[in-house]
Amino acid sequence: MKNLSFVPVLAALISVQVSAAPIAMEDQSQLQVPAAAPVATAFQPPQESELPDNAYGKLVMQGYALFVDTKRLAPQFVGNGLNCSNCHLDQGRLANSAPLWGAYPMYPAYRKKNDKVNTFAERLQGCFQFSMNGGKPPAADSHEITALSTYAYWLASKAPLGGELPGRGYPEVPQPAKGYNLAQGAEVYKAQCAVCHGAEGQGQKVGDSYVMPPLWGKDSYNWGAGMHRINTAASFIKHNMPLGKGGSLTDQQAWDVAAYVNRHERPQDPRLVDGSVEKTRIKFHANDGVNLYGQTVDGVLIGQGIR
């Protein structure tokens, strides 16, 4: 599904329903995923040529358009410069990059850290609120959530329900015995990441649109997003970065550069408690993987947020 010529046409089809209150997610629980799968042998989702020429096929294509062009087609729900496809590569198809075909069959699912059963729609709402820094997410029955859910369902339409497929999520990269090193992470970033994401993590733009996503600053994911966890970012980086050369970094390098990226400021956690970083750290971050929110690094309190 490489042809994006239909995307501008679909802009007029995307409805603008805004009615849902922000969801009170207790956290963004880490995915429990099987080991990394060789991309060539992972589950293969259907191709565009297999779509029926009917209302279902059209809705799948609308969901696809939203997925790869989220900022432009749903600007009222996106508060930064990101698209869904920035964290779920190859249009949500790529194994070991949290592909949609690996996620959809696992919902509804109980998530221990927020002690409730989450629907797939709620999971998408959380992505808008945190990873996309969108504030009020689309309603669960909105056109946006319905289209994205239909696209995910189609990608997973030949996958078994309730089974954790190899390649789902970002397969875990255990923390190195010596932990992470911010100084080493800065060197890895300079050598391997800055060419695409900029020396200051600012990303790259063509006109008003990012072609390479910002990794920190006002247009990146906020402090409530799952990617702010160093362990989650390290797993994504290890399997997918540098782009086109996933697996080329060592586990140590992946952890170091993930820590370096996530020691920089980004938009505030929308769950901020009483305006206090410390209260927010205790309630939402103290037991949420490895992260720097609310900690002091080089004399600076991390997590103050940026506008």
PDB file of C-alpha atoms in Angstrom:
ATOM      1  CA  MET A   1       0.000   0.000   0.000  1.00  0.00           C
ATOM      2  CA  LYS A   2       2.462   2.603  -1.190  1.00  0.00           C
ATOM      3  CA  ASN A   3       0.279   4.914  -3.297  1.00  0.00           C
ATOM      4  CA  LEU A   4      -0.843   7.962  -1.326  1.00  0.00           C
ATOM      5  CA  SER A   5      -2.589   9.692  -4.217  1.00  0.00           C
ATOM      6  CA  PHE A   6      -5.982   9.104  -2.619  1.00  0.00           C
ATOM      7  CA  VAL A   7      -5.095  10.842   0.657  1.00  0.00           C
ATOM      8  CA  PRO A   8      -6.054  14.441  -0.299  1.00  0.00           C
ATOM      9  CA  VAL A   9      -9.398  13.219  -1.656  1.00  0.00           C
ATOM     10  CA  LEU A  10     -10.146  11.498   1.632  1.00  0.00           C
ATOM     11  CA  ALA A  11      -9.634  14.662   3.646  1.00  0.00           C
ATOM     12  CA  ALA A  12     -13.154  15.742   2.799  1.00  0.00           C
ATOM     13  CA  LEU A  13     -14.492  12.385   3.972  1.00  0.00           C
ATOM     14  CA  ILE A  14     -13.047  12.589   7.482  1.00  0.00           C
ATOM     15  CA  SER A  15     -15.743  13.761   9.866  1.00  0.00           C
ATOM     16  CA  VAL A  16     -15.080  16.161  12.708  1.00  0.00           C
ATOM     17  CA  GLN A  17     -16.885  14.634  15.667  1.00  0.00           C
ATOM     18  CA  VAL A  18     -15.563  15.786  19.023  1.00  0.00           C
ATOM     19  CA  SER A  19     -17.464  14.649  22.077  1.00  0.00           C
ATOM     20  CA  ALA A  20     -15.344  12.309  24.218  1.00  0.00           C
ATOM     21  CA  ALA A  21     -13.790  13.480  27.456  1.00  0.00           C
ATOM     22  CA  PRO A  22     -10.091  12.638  27.908  1.00  0.00           C
ATOM     23  CA  ILE A  23      -9.707   9.067  29.097  1.00  0.00           C
ATOM     24  CA  ALA A  24      -8.241   8.662  32.572  1.00  0.00           C
ATOM     25  CA  MET A  25      -5.600   6.082  31.779  1.00  0.00           C
ATOM     26  CA  GLU A  26      -3.753   5.035  34.936  1.00  0.00           C
ATOM     27  CA  ASP A  27      -0.690   4.323  32.805  1.00  0.00           C
ATOM     28  CA  GLN A  28       0.311   2.988  29.445  1.00  0.00           C
ATOM     29  CA  SER A  29       1.126  -0.559  30.411  1.00  0.00           C
ATOM     30  CA  GLN A  30       4.088  -2.163  28.776  1.00  0.00           C
ATOM     31  CA  LEU A  31       3.250  -4.664  26.109  1.00  0.00           C
ATOM     32  CA  GLN A  32       3.893  -8.256  27.030  1.00  0.00           C
ATOM     33  CA  VAL A  33       5.237  -9.584  23.765  1.00  0.00           C
ATOM     34  CA  PRO A  34       6.962 -12.729  22.489  1.00  0.00           C
ATOM     35  CA  ALA A  35      10.521 -12.683  21.219  1.00  0.00           C
ATOM     36  CA  ALA A  36      11.459 -10.742  18.119  1.00  0.00           C
ATOM     37  CA  ALA A  37      10.426 -12.357  14.872  1.00  0.00           C
ATOM     38  CA  PRO A  38      12.453 -12.304  11.665  1.00  0.00           C
ATOM     39  CA  VAL A  39      10.504  -9.879   9.478  1.00  0.00           C
ATOM     40  CA  ALA A  40      10.532 -12.285   6.533  1.00  0.00           C
ATOM     41  CA  THR A  41       8.824 -15.052   8.526  1.00  0.00           C
ATOM     42  CA  ALA A  42       6.406 -12.918  10.568  1.00  0.00           C
ATOM     43  CA  PHE A  43       2.659 -12.844   9.919  1.00  0.00           C
ATOM     44  CA  GLN A  44       1.913 -11.225   6.579  1.00  0.00           C
ATOM     45  CA  PRO A  45      -1.154  -8.954   6.467  1.00  0.00           C
ATOM     46  CA  PRO A  46      -3.319  -8.695   3.339  1.00  0.00           C
ATOM     47  CA  GLN A  47      -2.448  -6.422   0.439  1.00  0.00           C
ATOM     48  CA  GLU A  48      -4.432  -3.480  -0.936  1.00  0.00           C
ATOM     49  CA  SER A  49      -5.267  -5.520  -4.040  1.00  0.00           C
ATOM     50  CA  GLU A  50      -7.330  -7.853  -1.828  1.00  0.00           C
ATOM     51  CA  LEU A  51      -9.694  -5.120  -0.626  1.00  0.00           C
ATOM     52  CA  PRO A  52     -13.291  -5.361  -1.838  1.00  0.00           C
ATOM     53  CA  ASP A  53     -14.678  -2.443  -3.825  1.00  0.00           C
ATOM     54  CA  ASN A  54     -17.456  -1.588  -1.393  1.00  0.00           C
ATOM     55  CA  ALA A  55     -18.132   0.492   1.720  1.00  0.00           C
ATOM     56  CA  TYR A  56     -15.867  -1.721   3.833  1.00  0.00           C
ATOM     57  CA  GLY A  57     -12.941  -1.330   1.457  1.00  0.00           C
ATOM     58  CA  LYS A  58     -13.456   2.434   1.348  1.00  0.00           C
ATOM     59  CA  LEU A  59     -13.472   2.671   5.158  1.00  0.00           C
ATOM     60  CA  VAL A  60     -10.268   0.627   5.354  1.00  0.00           C
ATOM     61  CA  MET A  61      -8.648   3.096   2.961  1.00  0.00           C
ATOM     62  CA  GLN A  62      -9.880   6.028   5.033  1.00  0.00           C
ATOM     63  CA  GLY A  63      -8.366   4.430   8.135  1.00  0.00           C
ATOM     64  CA  TYR A  64      -5.117   3.917   6.263  1.00  0.00           C
ATOM     65  CA  ALA A  65      -5.085   7.561   5.193  1.00  0.00           C
ATOM     66  CA  LEU A  66      -5.621   8.685   8.797  1.00  0.00           C
ATOM     67  CA  PHE A  67      -2.874   6.361   9.973  1.00  0.00           C
ATOM     68  CA  VAL A  68      -0.173   7.722   7.669  1.00  0.00           C
ATOM     69  CA  ASP A  69      -1.348  11.351   7.501  1.00  0.00           C
ATOM     70  CA  THR A  70      -2.841  11.841  10.960  1.00  0.00           C
ATOM     71  CA  LYS A  71      -1.630  15.358  11.615  1.00  0.00           C
ATOM     72  CA  ARG A  72      -3.135  16.749   8.405  1.00  0.00           C
ATOM     73  CA  LEU A  73      -6.377  14.761   8.317  1.00  0.00           C
ATOM     74  CA  ALA A  74      -7.238  14.951  12.022  1.00  0.00           C
ATOM     75  CA  PRO A  75      -5.527  18.137  13.246  1.00  0.00           C
ATOM     76  CA  GLN A  76      -8.146  18.706  15.938  1.00  0.00           C
ATOM     77  CA  PHE A  77      -6.917  15.562  17.701  1.00  0.00           C
ATOM     78  CA  VAL A  78      -3.147  15.924  17.172  1.00  0.00           C
ATOM     79  CA  GLY A  79      -1.230  18.424  19.290  1.00  0.00           C
ATOM     80  CA  ASN A  80       2.271  17.691  17.982  1.00  0.00           C
ATOM     81  CA  GLY A  81       3.981  16.886  14.684  1.00  0.00           C
ATOM     82  CA  LEU A  82       3.512  13.122  14.646  1.00  0.00           C
ATOM     83  CA  ASN A  83       1.532  10.589  12.629  1.00  0.00           C
ATOM     84  CA  CYS A  84       0.527   7.108  13.791  1.00  0.00           C
ATOM     85  CA  SER A  85       2.997   5.651  11.302  1.00  0.00           C
ATOM     86  CA  ASN A  86       5.972   7.247  13.091  1.00  0.00           C
ATOM     87  CA  CYS A  87       5.847   4.615  15.843  1.00  0.00           C
ATOM     88  CA  HIS A  88       4.193   1.815  13.850  1.00  0.00           C
ATOM     89  CA  LEU A  89       6.389   1.563  10.778  1.00  0.00           C
ATOM     90  CA  ASP A  90       5.545   0.504   7.241  1.00  0.00           C
ATOM     91  CA  GLN A  91       1.956   1.715   7.638  1.00  0.00           C
ATOM     92  CA  GLY A  92       1.429  -0.455  10.730  1.00  0.00           C
ATOM     93  CA  ARG A  93       2.623  -3.593   8.943  1.00  0.00           C
ATOM     94  CA  LEU A  94       6.209  -4.057  10.134  1.00  0.00           C
ATOM     95  CA  ALA A  95       6.978  -6.848  12.597  1.00  0.00           C
ATOM     96  CA  ASN A  96       8.700  -5.746  15.843  1.00  0.00           C
ATOM     97  CA  SER A  97       7.335  -2.222  15.353  1.00  0.00           C
ATOM     98  CA  ALA A  98       4.017  -2.653  17.196  1.00  0.00           C
ATOM     99  CA  PRO A  99       2.166  -3.676  14.000  1.00  0.00           C
ATOM    100  CA  LEU A 100      -1.595  -3.294  14.000  1.00  0.00           C
ATOM    101  CA  TRP A 101      -2.071  -6.922  13.004  1.00  0.00           C
ATOM    102  CA  GLY A 102      -0.412  -7.936  16.274  1.00  0.00           C
ATOM    103  CA  ALA A 103      -2.404  -5.535  18.440  1.00  0.00           C
ATOM    104  CA  TYR A 104      -5.975  -5.789  17.190  1.00  0.00           C
ATOM    105  CA  PRO A 105      -6.512  -9.513  17.963  1.00  0.00           C
ATOM    106  CA  MET A 106      -5.514  -8.957  21.615  1.00  0.00           C
ATOM    107  CA  TYR A 107      -8.386  -6.611  22.513  1.00  0.00           C
ATOM    108  CA  PRO A 108     -10.535  -6.279  24.578  1.00  0.00           C
ATOM    109  CA  ALA A 109      -7.889  -6.996  27.201  1.00  0.00           C
ATOM    110  CA  TYR A 110      -7.502  -6.561  30.937  1.00  0.00           C
ATOM    111  CA  ARG A 111      -4.599  -4.247  31.781  1.00  0.00           C
ATOM    112  CA  LYS A 112      -3.347  -4.657  35.314  1.00  0.00           C
ATOM    113  CA  LYS A 113      -1.940  -1.176  35.748  1.00  0.00           C
ATOM    114  CA  ASN A 114      -5.217   0.610  35.123  1.00  0.00           C
ATOM    115  CA  ASP A 115      -7.259  -2.291  36.505  1.00  0.00           C
ATOM    116  CA  LYS A 116      -9.842  -2.357  33.749  1.00  0.00           C
ATOM    117  CA  VAL A 117     -10.682  -4.032  30.487  1.00  0.00           C
ATOM    118  CA  ASN A 118      -9.573  -1.837  27.610  1.00  0.00           C
ATOM    119  CA  THR A 119     -11.222  -1.956  24.209  1.00  0.00           C
ATOM    120  CA  PHE A 120      -9.213  -1.351  21.067  1.00  0.00           C
ATOM    121  CA  ALA A 121     -11.012   1.985  20.711  1.00  0.00           C
ATOM    122  CA  GLU A 122      -9.792   3.030  24.178  1.00  0.00           C
ATOM    123  CA  ARG A 123      -6.259   2.049  23.235  1.00  0.00           C
ATOM    124  CA  LEU A 124      -6.458   4.269  20.164  1.00  0.00           C
ATOM    125  CA  GLN A 125      -7.849   7.115  22.262  1.00  0.00           C
ATOM    126  CA  GLY A 126      -4.851   6.778  24.575  1.00  0.00           C
ATOM    127  CA  CYS A 127      -2.503   7.067  21.610  1.00  0.00           C
ATOM    128  CA  PHE A 128      -4.159  10.324  20.563  1.00  0.00           C
ATOM    129  CA  GLN A 129      -4.042  11.734  24.089  1.00  0.00           C
ATOM    130  CA  PHE A 130      -0.446  10.793  24.907  1.00  0.00           C
ATOM    131  CA  SER A 131       1.680   9.875  21.893  1.00  0.00           C
ATOM    132  CA  MET A 132      -0.037  12.472  19.693  1.00  0.00           C
ATOM    133  CA  ASN A 133      -0.354  14.967  22.574  1.00  0.00           C
ATOM    134  CA  GLY A 134      -3.880  15.633  21.375  1.00  0.00           C
ATOM    135  CA  GLY A 135      -5.700  16.603  24.551  1.00  0.00           C
ATOM    136  CA  LYS A 136      -9.307  15.517  23.994  1.00  0.00           C
ATOM    137  CA  PRO A 137      -9.220  12.307  21.922  1.00  0.00           C
ATOM    138  CA  PRO A 138     -11.808  11.325  19.287  1.00  0.00           C
ATOM    139  CA  ALA A 139     -14.985   9.778  20.679  1.00  0.00           C
ATOM    140  CA  ALA A 140     -15.042   5.978  20.716  1.00  0.00           C
ATOM    141  CA  ASP A 141     -17.804   6.020  18.089  1.00  0.00           C
ATOM    142  CA  SER A 142     -16.246   8.798  16.002  1.00  0.00           C
ATOM    143  CA  HIS A 143     -15.409   8.381  12.341  1.00  0.00           C
ATOM    144  CA  GLU A 144     -11.693   8.605  13.151  1.00  0.00           C
ATOM    145  CA  ILE A 145     -11.696   5.749  15.677  1.00  0.00           C
ATOM    146  CA  THR A 146     -14.026   3.658  13.528  1.00  0.00           C
ATOM    147  CA  ALA A 147     -11.854   4.089  10.426  1.00  0.00           C
ATOM    148  CA  LEU A 148      -8.609   3.357  12.259  1.00  0.00           C
ATOM    149  CA  SER A 149     -10.160   0.326  13.954  1.00  0.00           C
ATOM    150  CA  THR A 150     -11.393  -0.972  10.613  1.00  0.00           C
ATOM    151  CA  TYR A 151      -7.941  -0.552   9.089  1.00  0.00           C
ATOM    152  CA  ALA A 152      -6.397  -2.461  12.021  1.00  0.00           C
ATOM    153  CA  TYR A 153      -9.067  -5.178  11.770  1.00  0.00           C
ATOM    154  CA  TRP A 154      -8.361  -5.600   8.054  1.00  0.00           C
ATOM    155  CA  LEU A 155      -4.600  -5.947   8.622  1.00  0.00           C
ATOM    156  CA  ALA A 156      -5.329  -8.595  11.266  1.00  0.00           C
ATOM    157  CA  SER A 157      -8.174 -10.269   9.379  1.00  0.00           C
ATOM    158  CA  LYS A 158      -6.187 -13.470   8.756  1.00  0.00           C
ATOM    159  CA  ALA A 159      -4.502 -13.544  12.169  1.00  0.00           C
ATOM    160  CA  PRO A 160      -5.642 -15.802  15.034  1.00  0.00           C
ATOM    161  CA  LEU A 161      -7.606 -14.107  17.816  1.00  0.00           C
ATOM    162  CA  GLY A 162      -6.159 -13.897  21.316  1.00  0.00           C
ATOM    163  CA  GLY A 163      -2.714 -15.154  20.384  1.00  0.00           C
ATOM    164  CA  GLU A 164       0.484 -13.167  20.831  1.00  0.00           C
ATOM    165  CA  LEU A 165       1.990 -13.357  17.374  1.00  0.00           C
ATOM    166  CA  PRO A 166       5.783 -13.189  16.980  1.00  0.00           C
ATOM    167  CA  GLY A 167       6.649  -9.641  15.983  1.00  0.00           C
ATOM    168  CA  ARG A 168       3.885  -8.057  18.051  1.00  0.00           C
ATOM    169  CA  GLY A 169       4.806  -4.880  19.919  1.00  0.00           C
ATOM    170  CA  TYR A 170       8.428  -3.918  20.470  1.00  0.00           C
ATOM    171  CA  PRO A 171      10.131  -7.126  21.653  1.00  0.00           C
ATOM    172  CA  GLU A 172      11.897  -6.529  24.956  1.00  0.00           C
ATOM    173  CA  VAL A 173      15.570  -5.625  25.090  1.00  0.00           C
ATOM    174  CA  PRO A 174      16.731  -6.314  28.670  1.00  0.00           C
ATOM    175  CA  GLN A 175      18.497  -3.513  30.483  1.00  0.00           C
ATOM    176  CA  PRO A 176      22.280  -3.966  30.290  1.00  0.00           C
ATOM    177  CA  ALA A 177      24.020  -5.046  33.475  1.00  0.00           C
ATOM    178  CA  LYS A 178      25.662  -1.632  33.848  1.00  0.00           C
ATOM    179  CA  GLY A 179      22.468   0.272  33.109  1.00  0.00           C
ATOM    180  CA  TYR A 180      22.444   3.129  30.625  1.00  0.00           C
ATOM    181  CA  ASN A 181      24.977   5.897  30.009  1.00  0.00           C
ATOM    182  CA  LEU A 182      23.732   9.325  28.937  1.00  0.00           C
ATOM    183  CA  ALA A 183      27.109  10.505  27.659  1.00  0.00           C
ATOM    184  CA  GLN A 184      27.469   7.410  25.483  1.00  0.00           C
ATOM    185  CA  GLY A 185      23.893   7.906  24.339  1.00  0.00           C
ATOM    186  CA  ALA A 186      24.747  11.402  23.147  1.00  0.00           C
ATOM    187  CA  GLU A 187      27.549   9.966  21.022  1.00  0.00           C
ATOM    188  CA  VAL A 188      25.284   7.293  19.539  1.00  0.00           C
ATOM    189  CA  TYR A 189      22.671   9.933  18.777  1.00  0.00           C
ATOM    190  CA  LYS A 190      25.205  12.180  17.043  1.00  0.00           C
ATOM    191  CA  ALA A 191      26.576   9.329  14.937  1.00  0.00           C
ATOM    192  CA  GLN A 192      23.399   7.396  14.137  1.00  0.00           C
ATOM    193  CA  CYS A 193      20.299   9.560  14.669  1.00  0.00           C
ATOM    194  CA  ALA A 194      21.019  13.242  14.106  1.00  0.00           C
ATOM    195  CA  VAL A 195      21.204  12.910  10.317  1.00  0.00           C
ATOM    196  CA  CYS A 196      17.438  12.190  10.254  1.00  0.00           C
ATOM    197  CA  HIS A 197      16.097  13.666  13.496  1.00  0.00           C
ATOM    198  CA  GLY A 198      18.334  16.738  13.751  1.00  0.00           C
ATOM    199  CA  ALA A 199      21.106  17.666  16.138  1.00  0.00           C
ATOM    200  CA  GLU A 200      18.552  19.022  18.614  1.00  0.00           C
ATOM    201  CA  GLY A 201      15.942  16.318  18.125  1.00  0.00           C
ATOM    202  CA  GLN A 202      13.831  18.710  16.081  1.00  0.00           C
ATOM    203  CA  GLY A 203      13.087  16.368  13.177  1.00  0.00           C
ATOM    204  CA  GLN A 204      12.971  17.426   9.539  1.00  0.00           C
ATOM    205  CA  LYS A 205      10.220  19.276   7.710  1.00  0.00           C
ATOM    206  CA  VAL A 206       9.154  19.770   4.134  1.00  0.00           C
ATOM    207  CA  GLY A 207       6.965  22.831   4.219  1.00  0.00           C
ATOM    208  CA  ASP A 208       4.764  22.550   7.301  1.00  0.00           C
ATOM    209  CA  SER A 209       4.902  18.755   7.538  1.00  0.00           C
ATOM    210  CA  TYR A 210       7.466  16.578   9.274  1.00  0.00           C
ATOM    211  CA  VAL A 211       9.124  13.963   7.088  1.00  0.00           C
ATOM    212  CA  MET A 212      11.309  12.836  10.010  1.00  0.00           C
ATOM    213  CA  PRO A 213       9.629  13.055  13.423  1.00  0.00           C
ATOM    214  CA  PRO A 214      10.916  15.217  16.286  1.00  0.00           C
ATOM    215  CA  LEU A 215      12.151  13.198  19.263  1.00  0.00           C
ATOM    216  CA  TRP A 216      11.792  15.888  21.905  1.00  0.00           C
ATOM    217  CA  GLY A 217      10.454  19.426  22.193  1.00  0.00           C
ATOM    218  CA  LYS A 218       6.944  20.779  21.727  1.00  0.00           C
ATOM    219  CA  ASP A 219       6.115  18.700  18.633  1.00  0.00           C
ATOM    220  CA  SER A 220       7.095  15.305  20.056  1.00  0.00           C
ATOM    221  CA  TYR A 221       5.229  12.792  22.237  1.00  0.00           C
ATOM    222  CA  ASN A 222       4.353  13.938  25.738  1.00  0.00           C
ATOM    223  CA  TRP A 223       5.450  12.666  29.155  1.00  0.00           C
ATOM    224  CA  GLY A 224       2.448  10.341  29.347  1.00  0.00           C
ATOM    225  CA  ALA A 225       3.292   8.449  26.146  1.00  0.00           C
ATOM    226  CA  GLY A 226       4.632   4.922  26.363  1.00  0.00           C
ATOM    227  CA  MET A 227       7.725   5.922  24.404  1.00  0.00           C
ATOM    228  CA  HIS A 228       8.913   8.120  27.314  1.00  0.00           C
ATOM    229  CA  ARG A 229       9.902   4.883  29.064  1.00  0.00           C
ATOM    230  CA  ILE A 230      13.548   4.213  28.347  1.00  0.00           C
ATOM    231  CA  ASN A 231      12.963   0.466  28.148  1.00  0.00           C
ATOM    232  CA  THR A 232      10.177   0.880  25.577  1.00  0.00           C
ATOM    233  CA  ALA A 233      12.172   3.331  23.480  1.00  0.00           C
ATOM    234  CA  ALA A 234      15.231   1.061  23.656  1.00  0.00           C
ATOM    235  CA  SER A 235      13.203  -1.859  22.323  1.00  0.00           C
ATOM    236  CA  PHE A 236      11.788   0.220  19.466  1.00  0.00           C
ATOM    237  CA  ILE A 237      15.229   1.590  18.620  1.00  0.00           C
ATOM    238  CA  LYS A 238      16.980  -1.776  18.789  1.00  0.00           C
ATOM    239  CA  HIS A 239      14.613  -3.436  16.319  1.00  0.00           C
ATOM    240  CA  ASN A 240      13.886  -0.510  13.996  1.00  0.00           C
ATOM    241  CA  MET A 241      16.581   2.150  14.068  1.00  0.00           C
ATOM    242  CA  PRO A 242      18.479   3.598  12.311  1.00  0.00           C
ATOM    243  CA  LEU A 243      15.739   3.458   9.683  1.00  0.00           C
ATOM    244  CA  GLY A 244      16.362   0.543   7.366  1.00  0.00           C
ATOM    245  CA  LYS A 245      19.130  -0.805   9.600  1.00  0.00           C
ATOM    246  CA  GLY A 246      17.188  -2.229  12.535  1.00  0.00           C
ATOM    247  CA  GLY A 247      19.262  -4.588  14.682  1.00  0.00           C
ATOM    248  CA  SER A 248      22.539  -2.838  13.885  1.00  0.00           C
ATOM    249  CA  LEU A 249      22.878  -1.244  17.335  1.00  0.00           C
ATOM    250  CA  THR A 250      23.930  -3.236  20.376  1.00  0.00           C
ATOM    251  CA  ASP A 251      21.558  -3.548  23.327  1.00  0.00           C
ATOM    252  CA  GLN A 252      23.802  -1.149  25.232  1.00  0.00           C
ATOM    253  CA  GLN A 253      23.701   1.439  22.450  1.00  0.00           C
ATOM    254  CA  ALA A 254      19.913   1.160  22.194  1.00  0.00           C
ATOM    255  CA  TRP A 255      19.487   1.765  25.926  1.00  0.00           C
ATOM    256  CA  ASP A 256      22.024   4.584  25.977  1.00  0.00           C
ATOM    257  CA  VAL A 257      20.459   6.514  23.117  1.00  0.00           C
ATOM    258  CA  ALA A 258      16.921   5.886  24.405  1.00  0.00           C
ATOM    259  CA  ALA A 259      17.928   7.393  27.738  1.00  0.00           C
ATOM    260  CA  TYR A 260      19.584  10.348  25.992  1.00  0.00           C
ATOM    261  CA  VAL A 261      16.441  11.063  23.960  1.00  0.00           C
ATOM    262  CA  ASN A 262      14.180  10.755  27.005  1.00  0.00           C
ATOM    263  CA  ARG A 263      16.210  13.014  29.247  1.00  0.00           C
ATOM    264  CA  HIS A 264      15.051  15.943  27.082  1.00  0.00           C
ATOM    265  CA  GLU A 265      11.904  17.929  27.743  1.00  0.00           C
ATOM    266  CA  ARG A 266       8.660  17.376  25.889  1.00  0.00           C
ATOM    267  CA  PRO A 267       4.995  18.327  26.452  1.00  0.00           C
ATOM    268  CA  GLN A 268       3.691  17.751  29.961  1.00  0.00           C
ATOM    269  CA  ASP A 269       1.889  14.580  31.028  1.00  0.00           C
ATOM    270  CA  PRO A 270      -1.809  15.484  30.615  1.00  0.00           C
ATOM    271  CA  ARG A 271      -2.502  13.619  33.877  1.00  0.00           C
ATOM    272  CA  LEU A 272      -0.483  16.209  35.841  1.00  0.00           C
ATOM    273  CA  VAL A 273      -1.617  16.052  39.464  1.00  0.00           C
ATOM    274  CA  ASP A 274      -2.249  19.411  41.179  1.00  0.00           C
ATOM    275  CA  GLY A 275       0.395  21.041  38.978  1.00  0.00           C
ATOM    276  CA  SER A 276       3.050  18.928  40.685  1.00  0.00           C
ATOM    277  CA  VAL A 277       5.681  16.907  38.844  1.00  0.00           C
ATOM    278  CA  GLU A 278       6.476  15.030  42.056  1.00  0.00           C
ATOM    279  CA  LYS A 279       2.867  14.020  42.719  1.00  0.00           C
ATOM    280  CA  THR A 280       2.534  12.952  39.087  1.00  0.00           C
ATOM    281  CA  ARG A 281       5.741  10.933  39.309  1.00  0.00           C
ATOM    282  CA  ILE A 282       4.526   9.099  42.397  1.00  0.00           C
ATOM    283  CA  LYS A 283       1.093   8.318  40.965  1.00  0.00           C
ATOM    284  CA  PHE A 284       1.913   7.481  37.357  1.00  0.00           C
ATOM    285  CA  HIS A 285       5.653   7.080  36.802  1.00  0.00           C
ATOM    286  CA  ALA A 286       7.263   5.567  39.886  1.00  0.00           C
ATOM    287  CA  ASN A 287       6.355   2.030  38.834  1.00  0.00           C
ATOM    288  CA  ASP A 288       6.034   2.538  35.083  1.00  0.00           C
ATOM    289  CA  GLY A 289       9.126   0.921  33.634  1.00  0.00           C
ATOM    290  CA  VAL A 290      12.424   2.797  33.479  1.00  0.00           C
ATOM    291  CA  ASN A 291      11.936   6.530  33.043  1.00  0.00           C
ATOM    292  CA  LEU A 292      13.386   9.871  34.082  1.00  0.00           C
ATOM    293  CA  TYR A 293      10.175  11.756  34.803  1.00  0.00           C
ATOM    294  CA  GLY A 294      10.466  13.661  38.068  1.00  0.00           C
ATOM    295  CA  GLN A 295      14.166  12.910  38.477  1.00  0.00           C
ATOM    296  CA  THR A 296      16.958  15.468  38.587  1.00  0.00           C
ATOM    297  CA  VAL A 297      19.644  15.079  35.920  1.00  0.00           C
ATOM    298  CA  ASP A 298      22.660  17.390  35.840  1.00  0.00           C
ATOM    299  CA  GLY A 299      20.879  19.679  38.283  1.00  0.00           C
ATOM    300  CA  VAL A 300      17.713  19.956  36.183  1.00  0.00           C
ATOM    301  CA  LEU A 301      14.314  18.533  37.125  1.00  0.00           C
ATOM    302  CA  ILE A 302      13.056  16.343  34.267  1.00  0.00           C
ATOM    303  CA  GLY A 303       9.342  16.461  33.478  1.00  0.00           C
ATOM    304  CA  GLN A 304       8.581  20.153  33.757  1.00  0.00           C
ATOM    305  CA  GLY A 305       7.074  20.042  30.283  1.00  0.00           C
ATOM    306  CA  ILE A 306       7.393  22.337  27.296  1.00  0.00           C
ATOM    307  CA  ARG A 307       4.861  24.276  25.259  1.00  0.00           C
TER     308      ARG A 307
END
